[in-house]
Amino acid sequence: MAKAHVYKRDHINTDEIIPARFLNTDDEQELAKHCLEDLDANFVKKVKPGDVIVVVGDDFGCGSSREHAVWALRGAKVSAVVAGSFARIFYRNAINCGFPLVELPNAGKDINDGDDITIDLTGGILTNKTQGKTLSFTPMPDFAMEIIREGGLLNHIAKKK
Amino acid sequence: MSMTITEKIFAVHCGKSQVKPGELVNARLDLIMCHDVTTPPAISMLAEKGLERVFDPEKVVVTPDHFQPPKDIKSAQLHKRLDAWCKKHKIKHYYPIGKAGVCHALLPEQGHIRPGDMIIGGDSHTCTYGSLGAFSTGVGSTDLAAGLATGELWFRVPESMKFVLNGKLPHGVYSKDVMLEIIRIIGTDGARYKAMEFVGPALKDMSAEARMTMTNMAIEAGGKNGIMAVDEVTRAYVDKRIKGNKDYPVYTSDADATYESTYEIDCAKLEPLVAFPHLPSNGKRISEAAGLAMDQAYIGSCTNGRIEDYRIVAAMMKGRKVAIRTLIVPATPTVWRQAMDEGLFDIFYDAGCVISAPTCGACLGGFMGVLADGEKCISSTNRNFVGRMGHPRSEVYLASPATAAASAIEGKLADPRKYLN
Ligand code: SF4
């Protein structure tokens, strides 16, 4: 089951997702150990493979261009981030890494911490199994979905050339 | 149809006569900036995918800066990977230690920024170069890798926002204060995905360096790029620096170009500002903020670590002492040398400051001035997020170098105007 980890905050920034003091490595497993550390020191202990981060708030991922933020989340086996909106560079980085994002304003009304959720990325449907609700969202643009399906921008380029 | 400067640069670089905001385009790149944190992973990715090549070794500028000189074994490993890659691919503009400086101060200073160019860099503050009339934006490692291998990249053409800077800046108020005011008004995501175009009489009066401070912080409002039209000030700065052909294209926004929004700022009414923790948009006027005790002052970074900044700070510190730990971190070796030659280091030394080698250092909580639990730092940098300069419970207060200097002297937030002649 994919559990939702809910955070109610705007502007959760890359310094909170992976603090700069850990940027002296690009090893995904190392980064994963400190994922969201300055926002929620217990996150790494609670998260299980496939879990989803649900942010009730805007501008997730603002700040530095460090793709380490996406790698830390991926390394922690987070399967997707749902938020009201995303900062630009983080959004690009996620697409380029093949990491799914869901833009869903007001997610807080219908998702509680610990709820069991599944996401149909292409169909644009988030199902909250715990509460028996479905929420629809606009899927990422086609070209982004294509890059995600191919496992990231570089696979896309390697295939083309 | 009419276009903004940003749209014109996009059109030229994707081979179209016209582009519209929202359009997805593949654009040709003129320059790529690489540093020690985001480039080594890009290099590894390329090797892993069998794409190990550089589209043009003359169009890549590399400088280690974040953990420069290497602060520990892990960062030394990053530098080693970067160095080996530069040598292998014969990167023409590689600035190793001794020449290395904070990227966004170094590239314009060394003449790598040409007006009209399309530039990416593996760092969010790459938007700095827009003050010289180029399109320039920060990207992550995968984009960087894609750009390095192919010389092009996908973009969504941004909507443009216009910021009209009216009036004349009062004494003691600087471009940093103007930018903190803009971010205070529109918020840290007020320009998300958008181009921030700056115009107006107060901008005309600013030096090329002062302008960089503003475009540098476009990302703190969520902007994709910051941009300013080329004028005499830009030409005077660029012409004596850029390599080769000085015949660069100059784009201006059409009079009837479309802007998503327009903001008018009356610069004459501004006061020095201090952005309180933990967002750059938490600006307060110094008259309300003065008196709060600080533990450290940090004067450096790609925002405000240039020679002009140190001249202002030195004039204020001359014959005075600082009351708290104060770090002077010149952004590039040239700035360092100039400050020394002009006798500014003597003033800083006598005042009780410590002078560091050029580095990003504590700006991102790396080293050279990291904060302890509960400590407060007045800083000329650009970001004051939780844990940015050290302990998650430390606090960063953003201001102009002058406000940082006044606060260093008093050991608490202080109005710079009383120390300026
Ligand atoms: S000085 Fe600070 S903001 Fe500028 S590039 Fe370095 S770490 Fe980033």
XYZ file of C-alpha atoms and ligand atoms in Angstrom:
590
model
C 0.000 0.000 0.000
C 1.120 3.543 -0.729
C 0.811 5.727 2.301
C 0.353 9.476 2.111
C 2.723 11.658 4.131
C 0.926 14.965 4.402
C 2.670 18.326 4.959
C 0.776 21.585 5.210
C 3.186 24.257 4.072
C 3.882 26.591 1.166
C 7.404 27.035 -0.196
C 8.954 23.779 1.030
C 12.370 24.430 -0.473
C 15.269 22.351 -1.694
C 17.297 23.244 1.401
C 14.643 21.394 3.404
C 14.331 18.507 0.966
C 18.086 17.932 1.042
C 20.206 20.381 3.077
C 23.317 21.770 1.377
C 25.519 20.254 4.053
C 24.914 16.878 2.377
C 25.633 18.034 -1.172
C 29.217 16.866 -1.040
C 27.953 13.610 -2.548
C 25.637 12.640 -5.395
C 25.110 9.094 -4.121
C 21.364 8.593 -4.094
C 21.334 6.243 -1.100
C 23.485 8.645 0.930
C 21.174 11.532 0.025
C 18.102 9.455 0.872
C 19.289 9.161 4.475
C 18.737 12.907 4.879
C 15.615 13.326 2.769
C 13.359 16.093 4.181
C 15.534 16.153 7.286
C 15.120 19.846 8.071
C 11.342 19.670 7.543
C 10.580 16.415 9.344
C 13.458 14.646 11.042
C 11.365 11.446 11.315
C 10.445 11.204 7.647
C 13.245 8.832 6.736
C 12.222 6.452 9.536
C 8.560 6.434 8.521
C 8.721 6.273 4.743
C 8.127 2.938 2.982
C 8.818 2.146 -0.685
C 6.060 3.467 -2.908
C 4.763 6.047 -0.420
C 3.565 9.415 -1.664
C 4.270 12.886 -0.310
C 1.189 15.092 -0.274
C 1.790 18.785 0.173
C -1.106 20.999 1.059
C 0.435 24.179 -0.211
C 2.191 25.791 -3.139
C 5.632 26.186 -4.611
C 7.086 22.838 -3.527
C 10.790 22.576 -4.404
C 11.617 26.266 -4.601
C 15.195 27.413 -4.151
C 18.334 25.889 -5.550
C 18.615 23.921 -8.785
C 20.018 20.874 -6.995
C 18.600 17.782 -8.635
C 19.799 16.115 -5.451
C 16.345 17.026 -4.107
C 14.697 14.689 -6.624
C 17.391 12.033 -6.096
C 16.903 12.142 -2.326
C 13.160 11.554 -2.772
C 13.740 8.825 -5.337
C 16.426 7.278 -3.150
C 13.942 7.219 -0.268
C 11.669 5.258 -2.669
C 8.973 7.934 -2.706
C 6.806 7.181 -5.747
C 5.374 10.652 -6.401
C 4.842 14.099 -4.904
C 1.399 15.685 -4.905
C 1.303 19.461 -4.290
C -0.740 22.554 -5.024
C 2.030 23.761 -7.310
C 5.722 23.209 -7.938
C 8.686 25.530 -8.356
C 10.003 25.678 -11.894
C 13.449 24.106 -11.669
C 12.225 21.311 -9.390
C 9.411 20.562 -11.841
C 11.837 20.315 -14.748
C 14.282 18.221 -12.773
C 11.540 15.778 -11.818
C 10.445 15.371 -15.445
C 14.044 14.969 -16.547
C 14.591 12.261 -13.915
C 11.370 10.486 -14.797
C 9.947 11.263 -11.346
C 6.155 11.836 -11.311
C 4.532 14.963 -9.913
C 0.850 15.659 -9.456
C -0.492 19.207 -9.309
C -3.561 19.157 -7.113
C -4.695 22.276 -5.272
C -6.611 21.721 -2.018
C -5.472 18.120 -1.628
C -5.712 18.684 2.115
C -9.497 18.443 2.165
C -9.494 14.876 0.942
C -6.243 13.316 2.054
C -5.152 12.724 5.636
C -1.759 11.684 6.833
C -1.506 7.899 6.566
C -4.280 7.439 3.977
C -3.744 4.701 1.410
C -3.659 6.223 -2.082
C -3.020 5.171 -5.656
C -2.309 7.430 -8.601
C -3.120 6.912 -12.264
C -0.693 9.354 -13.843
C -1.882 9.141 -17.428
C -5.545 9.071 -16.537
C -5.180 11.908 -14.048
C -6.930 10.138 -11.187
C -5.880 9.919 -7.574
C -7.792 7.362 -5.523
C -7.939 7.662 -1.761
C -8.729 4.087 -0.759
C -8.971 4.881 2.941
C -11.699 7.452 2.412
C -13.213 5.922 -0.724
C -12.766 9.110 -2.738
C -11.376 9.804 -6.187
C -9.825 13.109 -7.187
C -9.012 14.146 -10.711
C -6.065 16.228 -11.820
C -4.554 17.437 -15.095
C -1.861 14.934 -16.073
C 1.618 16.250 -16.863
C 1.960 17.388 -20.515
C 2.405 14.663 -23.138
C 6.047 15.333 -23.809
C 6.757 15.161 -20.061
C 4.858 11.858 -19.767
C 6.883 10.518 -22.658
C 10.145 11.449 -20.937
C 8.863 9.902 -17.695
C 7.868 6.679 -19.462
C 11.322 6.475 -21.018
C 12.902 6.851 -17.606
C 14.218 10.395 -18.017
C 15.544 12.965 -20.483
C 18.869 11.280 -21.121
C 17.251 7.998 -22.131
C 15.085 10.064 -24.427
C 18.142 11.697 -25.995
C 20.117 8.450 -26.163
C 17.232 6.869 -28.051
C 16.955 9.769 -30.496
C 20.610 10.029 -31.421
C 3.853 40.396 -34.042
C 5.445 42.150 -31.121
C 7.693 40.340 -28.665
C 9.590 40.953 -25.421
C 13.407 40.665 -25.251
C 13.087 37.194 -23.757
C 10.769 36.052 -26.560
C 13.091 37.501 -29.198
C 16.076 35.603 -27.821
C 14.028 32.401 -27.806
C 12.823 32.933 -31.365
C 16.351 33.405 -32.681
C 17.622 30.330 -30.832
C 14.942 27.991 -32.072
C 15.027 29.251 -35.625
C 11.582 30.819 -35.722
C 10.462 34.292 -36.599
C 8.204 34.319 -33.592
C 7.450 32.474 -30.366
C 4.615 32.815 -27.864
C 4.563 32.314 -24.114
C 3.590 28.772 -23.213
C 5.090 27.315 -26.383
C 7.477 24.386 -25.952
C 10.640 24.874 -27.965
C 14.022 23.315 -28.444
C 16.609 26.075 -28.211
C 20.244 26.193 -29.252
C 22.608 27.051 -26.403
C 25.484 29.528 -26.603
C 27.053 28.924 -23.201
C 26.877 26.467 -20.303
C 28.098 27.205 -16.776
C 29.362 24.303 -14.673
C 30.419 24.086 -11.011
C 31.506 21.507 -8.480
C 28.153 20.382 -7.034
C 25.823 19.828 -9.982
C 28.279 19.056 -12.790
C 30.001 15.896 -11.461
C 26.637 14.063 -11.346
C 25.898 15.288 -14.901
C 29.235 13.896 -16.042
C 28.470 10.523 -14.460
C 25.026 10.389 -16.055
C 26.453 11.036 -19.493
C 29.037 8.308 -19.061
C 26.364 5.908 -17.844
C 24.121 6.529 -20.867
C 26.950 6.284 -23.355
C 26.614 9.968 -24.239
C 30.002 11.023 -23.054
C 30.750 14.055 -25.214
C 30.736 17.845 -25.089
C 28.944 19.693 -27.880
C 31.557 22.455 -27.954
C 34.464 22.641 -25.471
C 34.735 26.393 -26.106
C 31.175 27.078 -25.006
C 31.461 25.617 -21.542
C 32.807 27.540 -18.539
C 33.812 25.559 -15.475
C 34.676 26.827 -12.023
C 34.570 24.943 -8.765
C 33.102 27.340 -6.198
C 30.653 25.821 -3.745
C 33.097 23.798 -1.700
C 36.172 25.565 -3.026
C 38.853 24.845 -1.878
C 37.545 21.332 -1.130
C 36.207 21.345 2.421
C 36.337 17.608 3.046
C 37.132 14.300 1.387
C 33.791 13.944 -0.349
C 33.971 17.393 -1.921
C 37.586 16.748 -2.908
C 36.296 13.702 -4.797
C 33.770 15.916 -6.618
C 36.541 18.329 -7.596
C 38.694 15.464 -8.790
C 35.931 14.189 -11.082
C 35.325 17.700 -12.422
C 39.022 18.306 -13.043
C 39.512 15.013 -14.883
C 36.506 15.691 -17.085
C 37.704 19.214 -17.976
C 41.082 17.874 -18.993
C 39.673 14.938 -20.937
C 37.314 17.118 -22.959
C 39.774 20.001 -23.279
C 37.345 22.490 -21.790
C 38.804 25.811 -22.875
C 37.457 27.997 -20.083
C 38.286 26.048 -16.956
C 39.076 28.065 -13.818
C 40.848 25.785 -11.361
C 41.859 26.898 -7.866
C 43.738 30.180 -7.989
C 41.509 31.337 -10.833
C 38.244 29.913 -9.477
C 35.559 32.221 -8.164
C 31.871 32.257 -7.349
C 30.413 31.347 -10.748
C 27.916 34.167 -11.236
C 30.440 36.834 -10.337
C 33.232 35.197 -12.331
C 31.523 34.642 -15.694
C 30.459 38.250 -16.355
C 33.739 39.590 -14.951
C 35.803 37.355 -17.232
C 33.840 38.344 -20.319
C 31.897 35.141 -20.937
C 28.478 36.792 -21.081
C 27.424 38.228 -24.434
C 24.183 40.140 -24.829
C 21.619 38.170 -26.791
C 23.048 34.769 -25.842
C 21.052 31.777 -24.620
C 22.736 30.485 -21.486
C 22.102 27.722 -18.976
C 24.012 26.837 -15.838
C 23.773 24.095 -13.270
C 22.828 26.557 -10.560
C 19.619 28.391 -9.775
C 21.241 31.844 -9.715
C 22.357 31.524 -13.339
C 19.582 34.074 -13.935
C 22.196 36.683 -12.883
C 23.533 37.078 -16.448
C 20.244 38.507 -17.696
C 21.361 41.938 -16.483
C 23.659 41.990 -19.511
C 20.831 41.395 -21.985
C 21.190 37.614 -22.292
C 18.614 34.907 -21.594
C 20.028 32.876 -18.806
C 18.481 30.342 -16.469
C 19.406 27.740 -13.880
C 18.905 24.023 -14.459
C 19.541 20.741 -12.668
C 22.108 18.089 -13.512
C 20.086 16.178 -16.116
C 19.346 19.337 -18.103
C 22.984 20.240 -17.769
C 24.013 16.816 -19.070
C 21.583 17.073 -21.983
C 22.859 20.567 -22.809
C 26.505 19.518 -22.620
C 25.980 16.558 -24.921
C 23.693 18.153 -27.501
C 24.071 21.958 -27.280
C 20.317 22.348 -27.070
C 17.533 22.038 -24.539
C 13.738 22.056 -24.273
C 12.065 25.125 -22.801
C 8.644 26.485 -22.223
C 8.707 30.104 -23.419
C 7.887 32.155 -20.315
C 5.348 34.931 -19.956
C 7.045 38.238 -19.128
C 6.390 40.490 -16.163
C 7.516 44.102 -16.268
C 9.017 45.978 -13.329
C 9.291 49.711 -13.822
C 11.807 51.256 -11.428
C 10.837 54.889 -11.098
C 12.482 57.716 -9.219
C 15.976 57.917 -7.823
C 17.413 55.672 -5.130
C 17.929 57.571 -1.868
C 21.342 57.639 -0.242
C 22.038 54.352 1.544
C 19.481 52.412 -0.481
C 20.841 49.999 -3.071
C 19.719 47.677 -5.841
C 19.571 44.894 -3.231
C 16.920 46.833 -1.340
C 14.929 47.332 -4.544
C 14.985 43.606 -5.253
C 14.043 42.696 -1.678
C 11.130 45.117 -2.023
C 9.988 43.504 -5.295
C 10.157 40.035 -3.732
C 8.314 41.343 -0.673
C 5.534 42.577 -2.955
C 5.141 39.592 -5.290
C 6.291 36.785 -2.976
C 8.755 33.965 -3.507
C 6.587 32.401 -6.201
C 5.190 35.628 -7.657
C 7.202 35.184 -10.850
C 7.032 31.389 -11.051
C 7.894 30.173 -14.607
C 8.101 33.813 -15.754
C 10.595 36.279 -17.148
C 11.170 39.343 -14.951
C 12.034 42.315 -17.130
C 13.361 45.428 -15.406
C 13.144 48.917 -16.890
C 12.966 52.521 -15.740
C 15.013 55.548 -14.732
C 16.302 54.113 -11.444
C 17.713 51.168 -13.384
C 19.504 53.520 -15.782
C 21.338 54.999 -12.803
C 22.595 51.625 -11.585
C 26.047 50.245 -12.395
C 26.386 46.926 -14.226
C 27.350 45.265 -10.915
C 24.368 46.697 -9.061
C 22.102 45.392 -11.803
C 23.507 41.888 -11.414
C 22.391 41.905 -7.790
C 18.820 42.276 -9.035
C 18.728 39.654 -11.804
C 20.620 37.346 -9.442
C 17.597 37.262 -7.163
C 14.964 36.717 -9.875
C 14.900 33.081 -8.771
C 13.997 34.188 -5.234
C 10.695 35.337 -6.723
C 10.453 32.022 -8.595
C 11.411 33.603 -11.921
C 12.799 31.659 -14.850
C 15.033 34.562 -15.835
C 15.619 38.206 -15.062
C 16.420 40.476 -17.966
C 17.455 44.060 -18.711
C 17.907 45.769 -22.053
C 21.418 46.672 -23.188
C 22.348 50.342 -22.695
C 25.545 52.404 -22.418
C 26.270 50.993 -18.967
C 26.005 47.424 -20.292
C 28.149 48.226 -23.316
C 30.838 49.863 -21.221
C 30.964 46.791 -18.985
C 30.774 44.153 -21.694
C 32.910 45.709 -24.418
C 36.090 45.736 -22.397
C 35.588 42.158 -21.275
C 34.097 39.875 -23.896
C 36.363 37.749 -25.955
C 36.409 38.022 -29.733
C 33.767 39.717 -31.784
C 32.127 42.700 -30.087
C 29.353 42.775 -32.602
C 26.634 41.252 -30.427
C 22.938 41.510 -31.130
C 20.947 43.919 -29.005
C 17.287 43.099 -28.455
C 14.677 45.406 -27.058
C 11.091 44.665 -26.164
C 8.594 46.027 -28.662
C 6.526 48.939 -27.379
C 3.367 46.865 -27.720
C 4.809 43.582 -26.415
C 2.521 41.648 -24.080
C 3.255 41.496 -20.369
C 1.449 39.224 -17.974
C 1.623 42.030 -15.401
C 3.364 45.331 -14.744
C 4.586 46.677 -11.409
C 5.716 50.222 -10.745
C 8.187 50.746 -7.923
C 8.841 54.233 -6.597
C 12.485 53.859 -5.661
C 12.642 57.312 -4.075
C 10.391 56.051 -1.272
C 12.480 53.007 -0.374
C 14.369 52.423 2.845
C 17.072 49.849 3.483
C 15.332 46.490 3.908
C 16.147 43.345 5.844
C 14.503 40.050 4.824
C 13.736 38.128 8.001
C 13.896 34.331 8.297
C 12.949 32.122 6.577
C 11.914 33.638 3.254
C 13.475 36.316 1.041
C 10.007 37.864 0.846
C 9.942 38.705 4.580
C 11.401 42.164 4.058
C 11.076 44.710 6.867
C 12.200 48.318 6.816
C 15.372 48.915 8.791
C 13.510 51.484 10.906
C 11.290 48.656 12.215
C 14.024 46.032 12.303
C 16.950 47.883 13.911
C 18.194 46.672 17.275
C 17.865 42.906 16.876
C 21.120 41.301 18.088
C 23.198 39.347 15.542
C 25.996 36.800 16.020
C 27.643 37.056 12.624
C 27.860 39.195 9.508
C 28.634 37.668 6.107
C 29.593 39.894 3.195
C 30.107 37.994 -0.031
C 28.384 35.698 -2.575
C 27.210 36.016 -6.160
C 24.665 38.591 -5.045
C 26.935 41.072 -3.294
C 30.584 40.026 -3.249
C 31.886 42.385 -5.912
C 34.398 45.217 -5.666
C 31.747 47.927 -5.479
C 30.234 46.204 -2.472
C 33.547 46.090 -0.621
C 34.273 49.732 -1.384
C 31.003 50.679 0.293
C 31.660 48.422 3.263
C 35.254 49.618 3.683
C 34.209 53.269 3.644
C 31.838 52.488 6.509
C 34.277 50.378 8.530
C 37.232 52.724 8.202
C 38.467 53.586 11.681
C 35.758 51.457 13.308
C 35.599 47.993 14.838
C 33.092 45.237 14.235
C 31.195 43.940 17.262
C 30.485 40.427 15.940
C 32.169 37.740 13.825
C 32.422 39.296 10.374
C 33.418 37.417 7.237
C 34.553 39.142 4.085
C 34.394 36.685 1.187
C 35.386 38.322 -2.124
C 33.588 36.502 -4.928
C 36.481 36.162 -7.362
C 40.296 36.312 -7.341
C 40.110 39.586 -9.300
C 37.852 41.152 -6.678
C 40.188 39.838 -3.977
C 43.219 41.357 -5.679
C 41.481 44.669 -6.301
C 40.329 44.905 -2.695
C 43.853 44.231 -1.533
C 45.413 46.719 -3.955
C 42.951 49.416 -2.944
C 43.835 48.954 0.718
C 40.392 47.673 1.667
C 41.841 44.594 3.349
C 43.775 46.822 5.763
C 40.513 48.452 6.779
C 38.782 45.080 7.199
C 41.723 43.676 9.149
C 41.861 46.680 11.454
C 38.119 46.499 11.987
C 38.451 42.894 13.137
C 36.979 41.071 10.121
C 38.296 37.815 8.711
C 39.027 37.691 4.972
C 38.472 34.450 3.101
C 39.491 33.106 -0.286
C 36.819 33.346 -3.000
C 34.196 30.666 -2.346
C 30.461 30.107 -1.913
C 31.410 28.863 1.520
C 28.825 29.629 4.162
C 26.324 31.173 1.741
C 24.932 27.680 1.369
C 26.062 26.437 4.771
C 29.040 24.636 3.267
C 31.940 25.907 5.376
C 33.828 29.120 6.226
C 31.307 30.601 8.624
C 28.584 28.021 9.286
C 26.089 28.936 12.010
C 25.434 27.126 15.302
C 22.065 26.328 16.889
C 20.100 29.537 17.437
C 22.634 31.899 15.893
C 21.614 34.858 13.761
C 23.527 36.136 10.746
C 23.093 39.353 8.792
C 24.114 38.436 5.282
C 24.589 40.030 1.863
C 23.578 36.722 0.228
C 20.267 35.869 -1.441
C 18.519 33.101 0.449
C 17.465 32.679 4.066
C 15.684 29.335 4.087
C 15.685 27.052 7.123
C 19.219 25.736 7.663
C 20.622 27.663 4.709
C 23.796 28.767 6.497
C 24.073 26.009 9.029
C 22.027 24.614 11.911
C 18.312 24.172 11.139
C 17.577 26.512 14.066
C 19.971 29.235 12.919
C 18.597 32.335 11.229
C 19.681 34.342 8.195
C 18.743 38.014 7.659
C 19.269 39.263 4.107
C 20.327 42.829 3.361
C 22.610 45.036 1.306
C 26.348 45.001 2.071
C 25.930 48.453 3.645
C 23.232 47.262 6.045
C 25.347 44.177 6.819
C 28.342 46.416 7.551
C 26.374 48.745 9.832
C 24.992 45.721 11.666
C 28.487 44.242 12.003
C 29.686 47.469 13.589
C 26.821 47.580 16.093
C 26.371 43.843 16.602
C 22.685 44.255 15.891
C 20.554 45.167 12.886
C 21.440 48.778 12.110
C 20.670 51.532 9.635
C 23.610 52.002 7.249
C 22.813 55.638 6.583
C 24.400 56.868 9.766
C 27.773 55.441 8.671
C 27.677 56.768 5.122
C 28.981 60.194 4.215
S 27.328 32.350 -3.623
Fe 25.590 31.298 -2.695
S 23.865 31.683 -4.005
Fe 25.707 32.239 -5.168
S 26.212 30.405 -6.356
Fe 27.322 30.282 -4.435
S 25.989 29.116 -3.034
Fe 24.743 29.802 -4.757
